[in-house]
Tab-separated table of C-alpha atoms in Angstrom:
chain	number	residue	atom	x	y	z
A	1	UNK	CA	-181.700	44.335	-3.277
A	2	UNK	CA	-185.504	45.490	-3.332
A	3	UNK	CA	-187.240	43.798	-0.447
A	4	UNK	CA	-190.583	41.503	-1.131
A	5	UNK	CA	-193.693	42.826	0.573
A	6	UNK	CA	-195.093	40.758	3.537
A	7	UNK	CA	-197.626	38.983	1.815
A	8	UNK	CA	-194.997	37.051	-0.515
A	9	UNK	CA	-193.418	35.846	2.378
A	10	UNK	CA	-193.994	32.060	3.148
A	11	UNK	CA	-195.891	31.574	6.372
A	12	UNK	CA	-192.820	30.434	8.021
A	13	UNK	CA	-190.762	33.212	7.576
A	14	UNK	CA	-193.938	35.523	8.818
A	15	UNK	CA	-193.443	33.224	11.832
A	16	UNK	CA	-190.179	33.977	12.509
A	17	UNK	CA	-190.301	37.376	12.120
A	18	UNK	CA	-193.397	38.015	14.522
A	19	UNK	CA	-191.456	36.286	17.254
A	20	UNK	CA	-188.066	38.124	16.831
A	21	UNK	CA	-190.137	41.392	16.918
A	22	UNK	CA	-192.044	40.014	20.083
A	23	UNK	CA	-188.974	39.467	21.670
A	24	UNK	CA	-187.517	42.704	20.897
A	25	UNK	CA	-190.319	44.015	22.422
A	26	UNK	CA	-189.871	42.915	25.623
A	27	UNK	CA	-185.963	43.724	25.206
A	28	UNK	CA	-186.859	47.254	24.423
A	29	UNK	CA	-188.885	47.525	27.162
A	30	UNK	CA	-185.822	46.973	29.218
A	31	UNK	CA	-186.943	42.944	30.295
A	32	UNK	CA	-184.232	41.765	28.001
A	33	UNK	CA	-182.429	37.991	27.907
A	34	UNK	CA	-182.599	36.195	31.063
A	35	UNK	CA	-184.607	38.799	33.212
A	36	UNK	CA	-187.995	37.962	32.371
A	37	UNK	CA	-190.548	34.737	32.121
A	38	UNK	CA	-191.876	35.986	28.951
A	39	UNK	CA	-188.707	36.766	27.090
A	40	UNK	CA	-187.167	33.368	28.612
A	41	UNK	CA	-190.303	31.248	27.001
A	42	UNK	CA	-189.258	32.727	23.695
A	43	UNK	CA	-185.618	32.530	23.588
A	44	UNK	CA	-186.442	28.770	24.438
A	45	UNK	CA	-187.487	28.052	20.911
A	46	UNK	CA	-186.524	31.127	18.651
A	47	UNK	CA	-183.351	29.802	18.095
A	48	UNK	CA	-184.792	26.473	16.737
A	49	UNK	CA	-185.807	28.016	13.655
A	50	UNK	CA	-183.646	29.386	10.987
A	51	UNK	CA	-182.699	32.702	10.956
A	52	UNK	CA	-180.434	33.103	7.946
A	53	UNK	CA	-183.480	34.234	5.513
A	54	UNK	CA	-185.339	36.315	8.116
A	55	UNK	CA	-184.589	40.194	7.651
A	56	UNK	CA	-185.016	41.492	10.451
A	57	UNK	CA	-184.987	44.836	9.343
A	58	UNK	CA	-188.935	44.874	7.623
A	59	UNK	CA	-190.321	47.654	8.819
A	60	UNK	CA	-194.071	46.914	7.515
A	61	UNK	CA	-196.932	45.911	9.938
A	62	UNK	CA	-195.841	41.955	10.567
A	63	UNK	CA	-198.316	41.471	13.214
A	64	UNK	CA	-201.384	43.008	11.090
A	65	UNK	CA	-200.329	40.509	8.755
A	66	UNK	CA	-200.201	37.595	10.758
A	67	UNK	CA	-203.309	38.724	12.201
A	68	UNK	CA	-204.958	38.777	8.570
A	69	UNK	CA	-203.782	35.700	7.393
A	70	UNK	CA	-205.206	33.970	10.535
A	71	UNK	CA	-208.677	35.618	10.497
A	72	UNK	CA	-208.872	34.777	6.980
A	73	UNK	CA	-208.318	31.381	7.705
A	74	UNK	CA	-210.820	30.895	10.213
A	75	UNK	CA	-213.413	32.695	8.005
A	76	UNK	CA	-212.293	29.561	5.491
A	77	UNK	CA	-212.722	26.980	7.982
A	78	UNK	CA	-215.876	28.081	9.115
A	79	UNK	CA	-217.318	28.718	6.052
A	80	UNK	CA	-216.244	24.747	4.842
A	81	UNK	CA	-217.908	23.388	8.196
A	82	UNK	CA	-221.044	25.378	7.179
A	83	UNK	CA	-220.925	23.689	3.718
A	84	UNK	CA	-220.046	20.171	4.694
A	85	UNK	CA	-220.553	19.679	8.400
A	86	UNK	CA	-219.874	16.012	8.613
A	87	UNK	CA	-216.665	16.611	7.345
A	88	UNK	CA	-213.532	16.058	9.774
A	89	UNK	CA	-210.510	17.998	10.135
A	90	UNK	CA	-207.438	16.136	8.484
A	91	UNK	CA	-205.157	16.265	11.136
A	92	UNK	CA	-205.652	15.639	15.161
A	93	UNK	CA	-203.541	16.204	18.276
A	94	UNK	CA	-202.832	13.621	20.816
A	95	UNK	CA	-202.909	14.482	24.317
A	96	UNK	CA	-200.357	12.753	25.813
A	97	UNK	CA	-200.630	11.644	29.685
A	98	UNK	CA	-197.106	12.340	30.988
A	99	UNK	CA	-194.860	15.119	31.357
A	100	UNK	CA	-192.058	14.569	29.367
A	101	UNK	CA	-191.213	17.292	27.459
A	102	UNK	CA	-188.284	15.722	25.621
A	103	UNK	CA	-190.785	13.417	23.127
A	104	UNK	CA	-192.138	16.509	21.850
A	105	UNK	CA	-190.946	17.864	17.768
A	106	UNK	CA	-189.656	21.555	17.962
A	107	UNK	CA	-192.317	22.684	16.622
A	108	UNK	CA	-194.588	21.440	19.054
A	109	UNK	CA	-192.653	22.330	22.076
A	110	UNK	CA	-193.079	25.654	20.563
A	111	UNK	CA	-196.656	25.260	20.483
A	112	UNK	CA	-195.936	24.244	24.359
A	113	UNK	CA	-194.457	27.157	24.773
A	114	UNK	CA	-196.588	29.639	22.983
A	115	UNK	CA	-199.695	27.932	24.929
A	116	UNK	CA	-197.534	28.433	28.053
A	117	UNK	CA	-197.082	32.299	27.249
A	118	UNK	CA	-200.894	32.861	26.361
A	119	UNK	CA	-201.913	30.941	30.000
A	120	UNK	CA	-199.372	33.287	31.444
A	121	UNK	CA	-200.988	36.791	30.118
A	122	UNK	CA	-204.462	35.454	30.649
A	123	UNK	CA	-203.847	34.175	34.658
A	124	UNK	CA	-200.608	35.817	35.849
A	125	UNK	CA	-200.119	39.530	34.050
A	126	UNK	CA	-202.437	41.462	35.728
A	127	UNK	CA	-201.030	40.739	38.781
A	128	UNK	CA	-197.652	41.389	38.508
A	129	UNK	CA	-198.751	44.418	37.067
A	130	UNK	CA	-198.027	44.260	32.933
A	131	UNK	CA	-201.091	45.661	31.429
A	132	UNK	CA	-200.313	45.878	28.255
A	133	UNK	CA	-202.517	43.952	25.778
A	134	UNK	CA	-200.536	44.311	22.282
A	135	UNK	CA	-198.312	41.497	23.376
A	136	UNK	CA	-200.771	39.869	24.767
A	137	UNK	CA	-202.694	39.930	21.630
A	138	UNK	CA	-199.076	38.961	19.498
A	139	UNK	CA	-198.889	36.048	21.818
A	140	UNK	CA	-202.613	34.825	21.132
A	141	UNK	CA	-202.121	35.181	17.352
A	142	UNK	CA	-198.808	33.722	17.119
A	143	UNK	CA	-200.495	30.498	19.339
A	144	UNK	CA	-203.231	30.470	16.381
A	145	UNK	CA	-200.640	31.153	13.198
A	146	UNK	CA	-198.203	28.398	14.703
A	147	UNK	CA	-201.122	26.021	14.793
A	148	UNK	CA	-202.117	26.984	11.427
A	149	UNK	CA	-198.531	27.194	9.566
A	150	UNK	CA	-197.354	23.903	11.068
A	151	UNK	CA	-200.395	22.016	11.479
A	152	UNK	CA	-198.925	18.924	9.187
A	153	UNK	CA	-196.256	18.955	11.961
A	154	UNK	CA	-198.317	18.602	15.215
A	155	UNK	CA	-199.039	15.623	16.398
A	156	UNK	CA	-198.669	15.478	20.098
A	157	UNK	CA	-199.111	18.002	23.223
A	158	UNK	CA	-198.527	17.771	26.873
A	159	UNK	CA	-201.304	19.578	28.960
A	160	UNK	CA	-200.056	22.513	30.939
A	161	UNK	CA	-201.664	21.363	34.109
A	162	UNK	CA	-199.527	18.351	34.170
A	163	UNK	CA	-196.333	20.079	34.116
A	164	UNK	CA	-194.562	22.450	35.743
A	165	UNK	CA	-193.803	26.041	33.897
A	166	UNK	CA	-189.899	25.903	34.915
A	167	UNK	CA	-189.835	22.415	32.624
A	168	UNK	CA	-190.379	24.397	29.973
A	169	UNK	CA	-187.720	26.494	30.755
A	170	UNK	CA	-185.528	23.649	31.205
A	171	UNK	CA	-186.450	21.730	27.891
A	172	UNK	CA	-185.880	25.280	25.932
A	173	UNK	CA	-182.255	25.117	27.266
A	174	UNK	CA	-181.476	22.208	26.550
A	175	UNK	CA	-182.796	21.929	23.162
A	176	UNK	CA	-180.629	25.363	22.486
A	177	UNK	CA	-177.677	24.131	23.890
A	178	UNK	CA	-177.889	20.562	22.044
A	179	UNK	CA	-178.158	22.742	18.597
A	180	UNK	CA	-175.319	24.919	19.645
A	181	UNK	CA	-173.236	21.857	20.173
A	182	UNK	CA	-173.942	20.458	17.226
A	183	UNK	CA	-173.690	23.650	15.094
A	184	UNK	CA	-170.202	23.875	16.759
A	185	UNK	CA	-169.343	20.301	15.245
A	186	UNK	CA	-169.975	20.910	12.063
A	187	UNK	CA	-167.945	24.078	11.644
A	188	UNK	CA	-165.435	21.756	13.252
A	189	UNK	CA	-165.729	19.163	10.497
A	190	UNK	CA	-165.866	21.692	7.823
A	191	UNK	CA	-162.404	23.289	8.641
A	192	UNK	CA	-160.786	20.186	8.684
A	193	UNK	CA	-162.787	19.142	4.657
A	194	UNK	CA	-164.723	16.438	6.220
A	195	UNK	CA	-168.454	15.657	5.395
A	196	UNK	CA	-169.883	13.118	8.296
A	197	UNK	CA	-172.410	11.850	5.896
A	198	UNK	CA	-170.045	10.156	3.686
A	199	UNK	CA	-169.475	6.616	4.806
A	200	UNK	CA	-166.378	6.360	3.229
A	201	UNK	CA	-164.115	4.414	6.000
């Protein structure tokens, strides 16, 4: 089956794809599952997305993509606030004042988490000695393109200075283990030919 160029792909599935290949960077790099901060802040929330339409084997320039697409939508923005600057921006985050992770969608713990990963390259990298600014610069534009692709989903944030970077750890678990669980209950009910959502008792 011939495979569609990048820019037919939805900006969801660009999503996805820029964050499998950022993990496999750091797992090619030898920091693979478990072993390191930044590869444990993904794996948090990869898995809350579907994978079954991303093919992982696109060889094309995802990042340069994701990169375009978000440039060109600043350029967009900017150019409508030059045009009508009394105009406001149709959606708004709440800051919320309290720590609790678990009130959060998935896509905006992701947003946590992605905000999280930026603060971590900007304050923490150089010292512990990871130079490298490619994944820095994935991590940045994934932030923006996860603001941008979403947007209609974000509603609510929790500040990074009120909480504590292994909660974020700890909520990315949990989350992943909940939709393992229930993944594992529906292949249960579909062996035995039952549908849960029929109330037929």
């Amino acid at each position: 089956m011939r495979k569609r160029p990048l820019y037919c792909l939805n900006s969801e599935v660009l999503f996805r794809l820029l964050v499998n290949r950022l993990w496999c960077h750091y797992d090619s790099g030898g920091i693979s599952a478990r072993r390191s901060y930044q590869a444990t802040l993904i794996e948090g929330f990869m898995d809350l997305f579907p994978t079954d339409w991303v093919n992982c084997d696109i060889v094309a320039d995802v990042f340069g993509e994701v990169k375009y697409r978000v440039d060109r939508h600043v350029r967009a923005r900017e150019w409508r606030e030059r045009q009508n600057p009394r105009k406001q921006q149709k959606w708004v985050q709440y800051e919320l004042p309290f720590a609790e992770l678990s009130v959060l969608s998935n896509v905006e713990f992701t947003l946590l988490s992605l905000e999280e990963l930026c603060r971590w390259y900007e304050e923490e990298a150089e010292k512990k000695g990871f130079l490298y600014k490619h994944p820095a610069n994935i991590s940045i534009y994934l932030k923006k393109f996860c603001e941008i692709c979403f947007r209609k989903s974000l509603r609510r944030k929790v500040s990074l200075e009120v909480i504590k970077k292994e909660s974020i750890i700890t909520e990315g678990n949990e989350r992943n283990r909940l939709k393992r669980q229930m993944e594992s209950r529906m292949d249960e009910f579909e062996r035995c030919g039952i549908n849960p959502w029929w109330n037929s008792f």
